[in-house]
Amino acid sequence: MFKKSQFQIKTPAEFNLMRKAGRVVALCLEEIREQIKPGMSTKDLDLIAENIMKKEGAIPSFLGYHGYPAVICVSVNEEVVHGIPKENKIIEDGDLVSVDCGAIIEGWHGDAAISICVGNAKVEHKELCNITKEAMFKGISAAKTGNHVGDIGYAIETFVKSHRDLSIGILEDYVGHGIGTQMHMPPSIPNYGSAGTGPKLEVGMAIAIEPMLVLGTNKVHVLEDEWTVVSSENSFASHWENTIAITENGPEILTKL
Ligand code: MF3
Ligand code: CO
């Protein structure tokens, strides 16, 4: 007898619906990446995502989530995650903008984030952004059956720490997560850890892998709006995320075009 998994195991048909949700998320992020420029407000970016979701028949999963008031999160510079789009928050040349987006199709979720260096960004901010993106891919490569959740965090952490030229903090209070019929499901997927520890990865699981990195220490706090997570040292941060299916052929990115 097979032991029932403690996690939600998806059928191939269910992965297909998650691919559809993931495609809409990718469409939103791609359009924002193309349109973003100095002078736009973070609310303008929210409207881009809102319109695409309407057109594609997807439900924005963030809107109303624990009272969250927007379709996407836009976190600028020292904001790490969960920045609320605002008409009076204007994007400037050199900003590092992280955009996080989630969509639902027929009850199934997709969740992804990108970071964008707008215009003439500082070299070290571009480097932070590239390291965060690559750290995400290191984590994705480790997301295969036979491995444990800790192997993902270990891959991310060792990659980040291999960059001796920059001091980079990995957020500990915010982590990746299982995903499926809800945005946040077990297991938690930390961006640090030890190889071979934690739950085993099984075919049919879906997880969101999302390194959140800050220059300097990993100290963060939440602003008075009760959402925006900022670096306590006011240093720049980057966030990249994809929703991944664990398949018998290895990890598959679901949040893609
Ligand atoms: N997408 C975020 C995550 O990666 C969660 C967004 S919180 C919300 O887990 F309130 F904005 F929905
Ligand atoms: Co997520």
mmCIF file of C-alpha atoms and ligand atoms in Angstrom:
data_model
loop_
_atom_site.group_PDB
_atom_site.id
_atom_site.type_symbol
_atom_site.label_atom_id
_atom_site.label_comp_id
_atom_site.label_asym_id
_atom_site.label_seq_id
_atom_site.Cartn_x
_atom_site.Cartn_y
_atom_site.Cartn_z
ATOM 1 C CA MET A 1 0.000 0.000 0.000
ATOM 2 C CA PHE A 2 1.117 3.541 -0.759
ATOM 3 C CA LYS A 3 1.069 5.937 2.139
ATOM 4 C CA LYS A 4 -1.204 8.901 1.510
ATOM 5 C CA SER A 5 0.793 12.078 1.087
ATOM 6 C CA GLN A 6 0.469 14.755 3.755
ATOM 7 C CA PHE A 7 0.487 17.298 0.918
ATOM 8 C CA GLN A 8 -1.998 18.042 -1.865
ATOM 9 C CA ILE A 9 -1.060 15.802 -4.793
ATOM 10 C CA LYS A 10 -2.219 17.046 -8.202
ATOM 11 C CA THR A 11 -3.384 14.953 -11.134
ATOM 12 C CA PRO A 12 -2.057 15.788 -14.625
ATOM 13 C CA ALA A 13 -5.413 17.500 -15.370
ATOM 14 C CA GLU A 14 -5.049 19.633 -12.250
ATOM 15 C CA PHE A 15 -1.488 20.580 -13.227
ATOM 16 C CA ASN A 16 -2.996 21.692 -16.545
ATOM 17 C CA LEU A 17 -5.302 24.130 -14.763
ATOM 18 C CA MET A 18 -2.360 25.386 -12.711
ATOM 19 C CA ARG A 19 -0.465 25.910 -16.006
ATOM 20 C CA LYS A 20 -3.385 28.054 -17.199
ATOM 21 C CA ALA A 21 -3.339 30.135 -14.019
ATOM 22 C CA GLY A 22 0.438 30.337 -14.253
ATOM 23 C CA ARG A 23 0.274 31.546 -17.841
ATOM 24 C CA VAL A 24 -1.977 34.449 -16.857
ATOM 25 C CA VAL A 25 0.430 35.400 -14.055
ATOM 26 C CA ALA A 26 3.317 35.298 -16.543
ATOM 27 C CA LEU A 27 1.336 37.449 -19.015
ATOM 28 C CA CYS A 28 0.779 40.092 -16.325
ATOM 29 C CA LEU A 29 4.424 40.159 -15.261
ATOM 30 C CA GLU A 30 5.678 40.222 -18.863
ATOM 31 C CA GLU A 31 3.398 43.134 -19.766
ATOM 32 C CA ILE A 32 4.462 45.064 -16.667
ATOM 33 C CA ARG A 33 8.134 44.406 -17.457
ATOM 34 C CA GLU A 34 7.593 45.822 -20.954
ATOM 35 C CA GLN A 35 5.598 48.872 -19.909
ATOM 36 C CA ILE A 36 7.322 49.984 -16.715
ATOM 37 C CA LYS A 37 9.078 53.335 -16.934
ATOM 38 C CA PRO A 38 9.912 56.333 -14.750
ATOM 39 C CA GLY A 39 6.877 58.523 -14.066
ATOM 40 C CA MET A 40 4.408 55.645 -13.842
ATOM 41 C CA SER A 41 2.752 55.001 -10.495
ATOM 42 C CA THR A 42 2.744 51.599 -8.842
ATOM 43 C CA LYS A 43 -1.062 51.764 -9.200
ATOM 44 C CA ASP A 44 -0.609 51.990 -13.001
ATOM 45 C CA LEU A 45 1.144 48.605 -12.816
ATOM 46 C CA ASP A 46 -1.734 47.195 -10.768
ATOM 47 C CA LEU A 47 -4.213 48.291 -13.466
ATOM 48 C CA ILE A 48 -2.184 46.488 -16.147
ATOM 49 C CA ALA A 49 -2.491 43.226 -14.203
ATOM 50 C CA GLU A 50 -6.156 43.826 -13.387
ATOM 51 C CA ASN A 51 -7.013 44.314 -17.073
ATOM 52 C CA ILE A 52 -5.126 41.230 -18.231
ATOM 53 C CA MET A 53 -6.810 39.060 -15.587
ATOM 54 C CA LYS A 54 -10.245 40.343 -16.635
ATOM 55 C CA LYS A 55 -9.508 39.642 -20.291
ATOM 56 C CA GLU A 56 -8.188 36.150 -19.515
ATOM 57 C CA GLY A 57 -11.039 35.236 -17.153
ATOM 58 C CA ALA A 58 -8.764 34.797 -14.147
ATOM 59 C CA ILE A 59 -9.442 35.806 -10.551
ATOM 60 C CA PRO A 60 -6.757 37.908 -8.846
ATOM 61 C CA SER A 61 -5.831 35.869 -5.789
ATOM 62 C CA PHE A 62 -4.205 38.678 -3.777
ATOM 63 C CA LEU A 63 -7.213 41.028 -3.887
ATOM 64 C CA GLY A 64 -9.046 40.574 -0.576
ATOM 65 C CA TYR A 65 -6.526 38.017 0.729
ATOM 66 C CA HIS A 66 -6.512 38.800 4.488
ATOM 67 C CA GLY A 67 -7.881 42.167 3.379
ATOM 68 C CA TYR A 68 -5.078 42.936 0.886
ATOM 69 C CA PRO A 69 -6.344 45.863 -1.214
ATOM 70 C CA ALA A 70 -4.785 45.298 -4.680
ATOM 71 C CA VAL A 71 -4.223 42.834 -7.523
ATOM 72 C CA ILE A 72 -0.414 42.764 -7.299
ATOM 73 C CA CYS A 73 2.313 43.679 -4.810
ATOM 74 C CA VAL A 74 4.800 46.311 -5.969
ATOM 75 C CA SER A 75 7.814 46.673 -3.681
ATOM 76 C CA VAL A 76 10.237 49.474 -4.549
ATOM 77 C CA ASN A 77 13.902 49.685 -3.456
ATOM 78 C CA GLU A 78 14.087 49.072 0.336
ATOM 79 C CA GLU A 79 10.617 47.511 0.242
ATOM 80 C CA VAL A 80 11.142 43.752 0.134
ATOM 81 C CA VAL A 81 7.653 42.308 -0.419
ATOM 82 C CA HIS A 82 3.943 43.134 -0.076
ATOM 83 C CA GLY A 83 4.182 46.775 -1.202
ATOM 84 C CA ILE A 84 0.682 48.126 -1.871
ATOM 85 C CA PRO A 85 0.198 49.844 -5.263
ATOM 86 C CA LYS A 86 -0.599 53.559 -4.905
ATOM 87 C CA GLU A 87 -1.391 56.416 -7.269
ATOM 88 C CA ASN A 88 1.116 58.663 -5.503
ATOM 89 C CA LYS A 89 3.984 56.173 -5.480
ATOM 90 C CA ILE A 90 5.922 57.137 -8.607
ATOM 91 C CA ILE A 91 8.602 54.962 -10.174
ATOM 92 C CA GLU A 92 11.915 56.735 -10.739
ATOM 93 C CA ASP A 93 14.987 56.091 -12.840
ATOM 94 C CA GLY A 94 17.296 53.674 -11.006
ATOM 95 C CA ASP A 95 14.547 52.059 -8.924
ATOM 96 C CA LEU A 96 14.573 48.331 -8.190
ATOM 97 C CA VAL A 97 10.947 47.244 -8.457
ATOM 98 C CA SER A 98 9.699 43.814 -7.361
ATOM 99 C CA VAL A 99 6.308 42.794 -8.737
ATOM 100 C CA ASP A 100 4.411 39.833 -7.269
ATOM 101 C CA CYS A 101 1.255 38.466 -8.908
ATOM 102 C CA GLY A 102 -1.219 35.647 -8.268
ATOM 103 C CA ALA A 103 -4.152 34.350 -10.338
ATOM 104 C CA ILE A 104 -6.816 31.659 -10.051
ATOM 105 C CA ILE A 105 -8.322 29.644 -12.929
ATOM 106 C CA GLU A 106 -11.090 27.159 -12.125
ATOM 107 C CA GLY A 107 -10.014 27.123 -8.488
ATOM 108 C CA TRP A 108 -6.294 26.529 -9.163
ATOM 109 C CA HIS A 109 -3.560 29.021 -8.305
ATOM 110 C CA GLY A 110 -0.420 30.435 -9.878
ATOM 111 C CA ASP A 111 1.980 32.762 -8.028
ATOM 112 C CA ALA A 112 5.135 34.432 -9.337
ATOM 113 C CA ALA A 113 7.313 37.496 -8.892
ATOM 114 C CA ILE A 114 9.999 39.345 -10.825
ATOM 115 C CA SER A 115 12.357 42.192 -9.987
ATOM 116 C CA ILE A 116 13.064 44.935 -12.498
ATOM 117 C CA CYS A 117 15.911 47.462 -12.458
ATOM 118 C CA VAL A 118 14.413 50.581 -14.067
ATOM 119 C CA GLY A 119 16.743 52.659 -16.253
ATOM 120 C CA ASN A 120 20.162 53.536 -14.871
ATOM 121 C CA ALA A 121 20.240 51.349 -11.778
ATOM 122 C CA LYS A 122 23.375 50.973 -9.651
ATOM 123 C CA VAL A 123 25.620 48.049 -10.557
ATOM 124 C CA GLU A 124 25.219 46.454 -7.123
ATOM 125 C CA HIS A 125 21.432 46.646 -7.391
ATOM 126 C CA LYS A 126 21.522 44.920 -10.778
ATOM 127 C CA GLU A 127 23.803 42.315 -9.266
ATOM 128 C CA LEU A 128 21.410 41.771 -6.338
ATOM 129 C CA CYS A 129 18.567 41.316 -8.806
ATOM 130 C CA ASN A 130 20.541 38.821 -10.916
ATOM 131 C CA ILE A 131 21.698 36.867 -7.864
ATOM 132 C CA THR A 132 18.122 36.630 -6.569
ATOM 133 C CA LYS A 133 16.856 35.387 -9.942
ATOM 134 C CA GLU A 134 19.642 32.855 -10.226
ATOM 135 C CA ALA A 135 19.149 31.763 -6.610
ATOM 136 C CA MET A 136 15.521 31.026 -7.510
ATOM 137 C CA PHE A 137 16.692 28.831 -10.410
ATOM 138 C CA LYS A 138 19.165 27.018 -8.128
ATOM 139 C CA GLY A 139 16.234 26.277 -5.828
ATOM 140 C CA ILE A 140 14.089 25.124 -8.748
ATOM 141 C CA SER A 141 16.818 22.725 -9.934
ATOM 142 C CA ALA A 142 16.840 21.128 -6.477
ATOM 143 C CA ALA A 143 13.052 20.627 -6.543
ATOM 144 C CA LYS A 144 13.006 17.038 -7.748
ATOM 145 C CA THR A 145 11.710 13.778 -6.354
ATOM 146 C CA GLY A 146 14.090 12.054 -4.014
ATOM 147 C CA ASN A 147 15.170 15.444 -2.689
ATOM 148 C CA HIS A 148 13.872 17.081 0.464
ATOM 149 C CA VAL A 149 12.514 20.585 1.029
ATOM 150 C CA GLY A 150 15.790 21.412 2.809
ATOM 151 C CA ASP A 151 17.718 20.752 -0.413
ATOM 152 C CA ILE A 152 15.939 23.709 -2.030
ATOM 153 C CA GLY A 153 16.873 26.095 0.780
ATOM 154 C CA TYR A 154 20.386 24.667 0.899
ATOM 155 C CA ALA A 155 20.855 25.276 -2.852
ATOM 156 C CA ILE A 156 19.584 28.851 -2.535
ATOM 157 C CA GLU A 157 21.595 29.663 0.580
ATOM 158 C CA THR A 158 24.899 28.230 -0.647
ATOM 159 C CA PHE A 159 24.532 30.089 -3.948
ATOM 160 C CA VAL A 160 23.767 33.406 -2.224
ATOM 161 C CA LYS A 161 26.653 32.980 0.226
ATOM 162 C CA SER A 162 29.085 32.179 -2.599
ATOM 163 C CA HIS A 163 28.958 35.879 -3.537
ATOM 164 C CA ARG A 164 31.683 37.204 -1.281
ATOM 165 C CA ASP A 165 31.783 40.638 -2.963
ATOM 166 C CA LEU A 166 28.297 41.565 -1.711
ATOM 167 C CA SER A 167 26.855 41.176 1.760
ATOM 168 C CA ILE A 168 23.378 39.737 1.229
ATOM 169 C CA GLY A 169 20.724 38.833 3.790
ATOM 170 C CA ILE A 170 18.161 36.074 3.187
ATOM 171 C CA LEU A 171 14.752 36.728 4.755
ATOM 172 C CA GLU A 172 13.854 34.137 7.349
ATOM 173 C CA ASP A 173 10.353 35.169 8.427
ATOM 174 C CA TYR A 174 9.055 34.993 4.858
ATOM 175 C CA VAL A 175 9.344 31.765 2.882
ATOM 176 C CA GLY A 176 8.054 29.906 -0.162
ATOM 177 C CA HIS A 177 5.067 27.584 0.125
ATOM 178 C CA GLY A 178 2.988 24.766 -1.220
ATOM 179 C CA ILE A 179 0.284 25.926 -3.644
ATOM 180 C CA GLY A 180 -2.744 24.415 -5.373
ATOM 181 C CA THR A 181 -6.385 25.037 -4.495
ATOM 182 C CA GLN A 182 -5.084 27.710 -2.119
ATOM 183 C CA MET A 183 -2.260 30.177 -2.571
ATOM 184 C CA HIS A 184 -0.522 29.174 0.645
ATOM 185 C CA MET A 185 -0.491 25.494 1.589
ATOM 186 C CA PRO A 186 1.984 23.227 3.362
ATOM 187 C CA PRO A 187 4.895 22.704 3.176
ATOM 188 C CA SER A 188 6.826 25.914 3.873
ATOM 189 C CA ILE A 189 9.803 26.327 1.549
ATOM 190 C CA PRO A 190 12.544 28.314 3.338
ATOM 191 C CA ASN A 191 15.285 29.981 1.343
ATOM 192 C CA TYR A 192 17.935 28.553 3.662
ATOM 193 C CA GLY A 193 18.496 25.142 5.181
ATOM 194 C CA SER A 194 20.409 21.898 5.325
ATOM 195 C CA ALA A 195 20.606 19.288 2.588
ATOM 196 C CA GLY A 196 18.538 16.158 3.174
ATOM 197 C CA THR A 197 16.280 17.720 5.821
ATOM 198 C CA GLY A 198 12.562 18.444 5.860
ATOM 199 C CA PRO A 199 9.708 16.709 4.025
ATOM 200 C CA LYS A 200 10.405 14.669 0.890
ATOM 201 C CA LEU A 201 9.364 16.101 -2.461
ATOM 202 C CA GLU A 202 6.829 13.895 -4.243
ATOM 203 C CA VAL A 203 5.485 13.760 -7.791
ATOM 204 C CA GLY A 204 2.254 15.791 -7.902
ATOM 205 C CA MET A 205 3.304 18.441 -5.413
ATOM 206 C CA ALA A 206 3.297 22.103 -6.434
ATOM 207 C CA ILE A 207 5.411 24.670 -4.619
ATOM 208 C CA ALA A 208 6.254 28.343 -4.917
ATOM 209 C CA ILE A 209 9.996 28.979 -4.672
ATOM 210 C CA GLU A 210 10.654 32.618 -3.823
ATOM 211 C CA PRO A 211 13.975 33.922 -2.555
ATOM 212 C CA MET A 212 13.721 37.364 -0.905
ATOM 213 C CA LEU A 213 17.173 38.931 -0.605
ATOM 214 C CA VAL A 214 18.370 42.214 0.905
ATOM 215 C CA LEU A 215 21.729 43.973 0.714
ATOM 216 C CA GLY A 216 23.286 43.981 4.184
ATOM 217 C CA THR A 217 21.535 42.145 7.004
ATOM 218 C CA ASN A 218 18.237 40.287 6.694
ATOM 219 C CA LYS A 219 16.545 42.525 9.271
ATOM 220 C CA VAL A 220 13.083 43.671 8.122
ATOM 221 C CA HIS A 221 9.965 45.184 9.619
ATOM 222 C CA VAL A 222 6.400 45.856 8.515
ATOM 223 C CA LEU A 223 5.252 49.446 7.828
ATOM 224 C CA GLU A 224 2.192 51.049 9.436
ATOM 225 C CA ASP A 225 0.065 50.034 6.437
ATOM 226 C CA GLU A 226 0.402 46.537 7.983
ATOM 227 C CA TRP A 227 1.629 45.041 4.693
ATOM 228 C CA THR A 228 4.803 46.542 3.303
ATOM 229 C CA VAL A 229 7.889 44.630 4.464
ATOM 230 C CA VAL A 230 10.949 46.891 4.377
ATOM 231 C CA SER A 231 14.657 46.487 5.070
ATOM 232 C CA SER A 232 15.366 47.845 8.546
ATOM 233 C CA GLU A 233 18.698 49.157 7.207
ATOM 234 C CA ASN A 234 16.927 50.809 4.285
ATOM 235 C CA SER A 235 18.995 48.809 1.823
ATOM 236 C CA PHE A 236 17.687 47.534 -1.498
ATOM 237 C CA ALA A 237 15.892 44.201 -1.827
ATOM 238 C CA SER A 238 14.903 41.798 -4.601
ATOM 239 C CA HIS A 239 12.251 39.088 -4.896
ATOM 240 C CA TRP A 240 11.860 36.421 -7.577
ATOM 241 C CA GLU A 241 9.279 33.643 -7.543
ATOM 242 C CA ASN A 242 7.905 30.852 -9.699
ATOM 243 C CA THR A 243 5.281 28.174 -9.125
ATOM 244 C CA ILE A 244 6.808 24.758 -9.752
ATOM 245 C CA ALA A 245 5.301 21.332 -10.403
ATOM 246 C CA ILE A 246 7.214 18.320 -9.110
ATOM 247 C CA THR A 247 6.952 15.820 -11.973
ATOM 248 C CA GLU A 248 8.566 12.473 -12.682
ATOM 249 C CA ASN A 249 10.699 14.323 -15.240
ATOM 250 C CA GLY A 250 11.878 16.873 -12.680
ATOM 251 C CA PRO A 251 10.745 20.379 -11.806
ATOM 252 C CA GLU A 252 8.453 22.191 -14.255
ATOM 253 C CA ILE A 253 7.807 25.934 -14.082
ATOM 254 C CA LEU A 254 4.028 26.510 -14.221
ATOM 255 C CA THR A 255 4.165 30.329 -14.190
ATOM 256 C CA LYS A 256 5.378 30.770 -17.743
ATOM 257 C CA LEU A 257 3.953 31.872 -21.108
HETATM 258 N N1 MF3 B 1 2.377 36.218 -3.443
HETATM 259 C C1 MF3 B 1 2.847 36.363 -2.118
HETATM 260 C C2 MF3 B 1 3.604 35.100 -1.876
HETATM 261 O O1 MF3 B 1 4.428 34.881 -2.667
HETATM 262 C C3 MF3 B 1 1.754 36.638 -1.184
HETATM 263 C C4 MF3 B 1 1.080 37.901 -1.471
HETATM 264 S S1 MF3 B 1 0.293 38.418 -0.078
HETATM 265 C C5 MF3 B 1 -1.051 39.213 -0.647
HETATM 266 O O2 MF3 B 1 3.388 34.292 -1.050
HETATM 267 F F1 MF3 B 1 -1.710 39.575 0.352
HETATM 268 F F2 MF3 B 1 -0.671 40.192 -1.393
HETATM 269 F F3 MF3 B 1 -1.774 38.402 -1.330
HETATM 270 CO CO CO B 2 4.303 33.049 -3.098
#
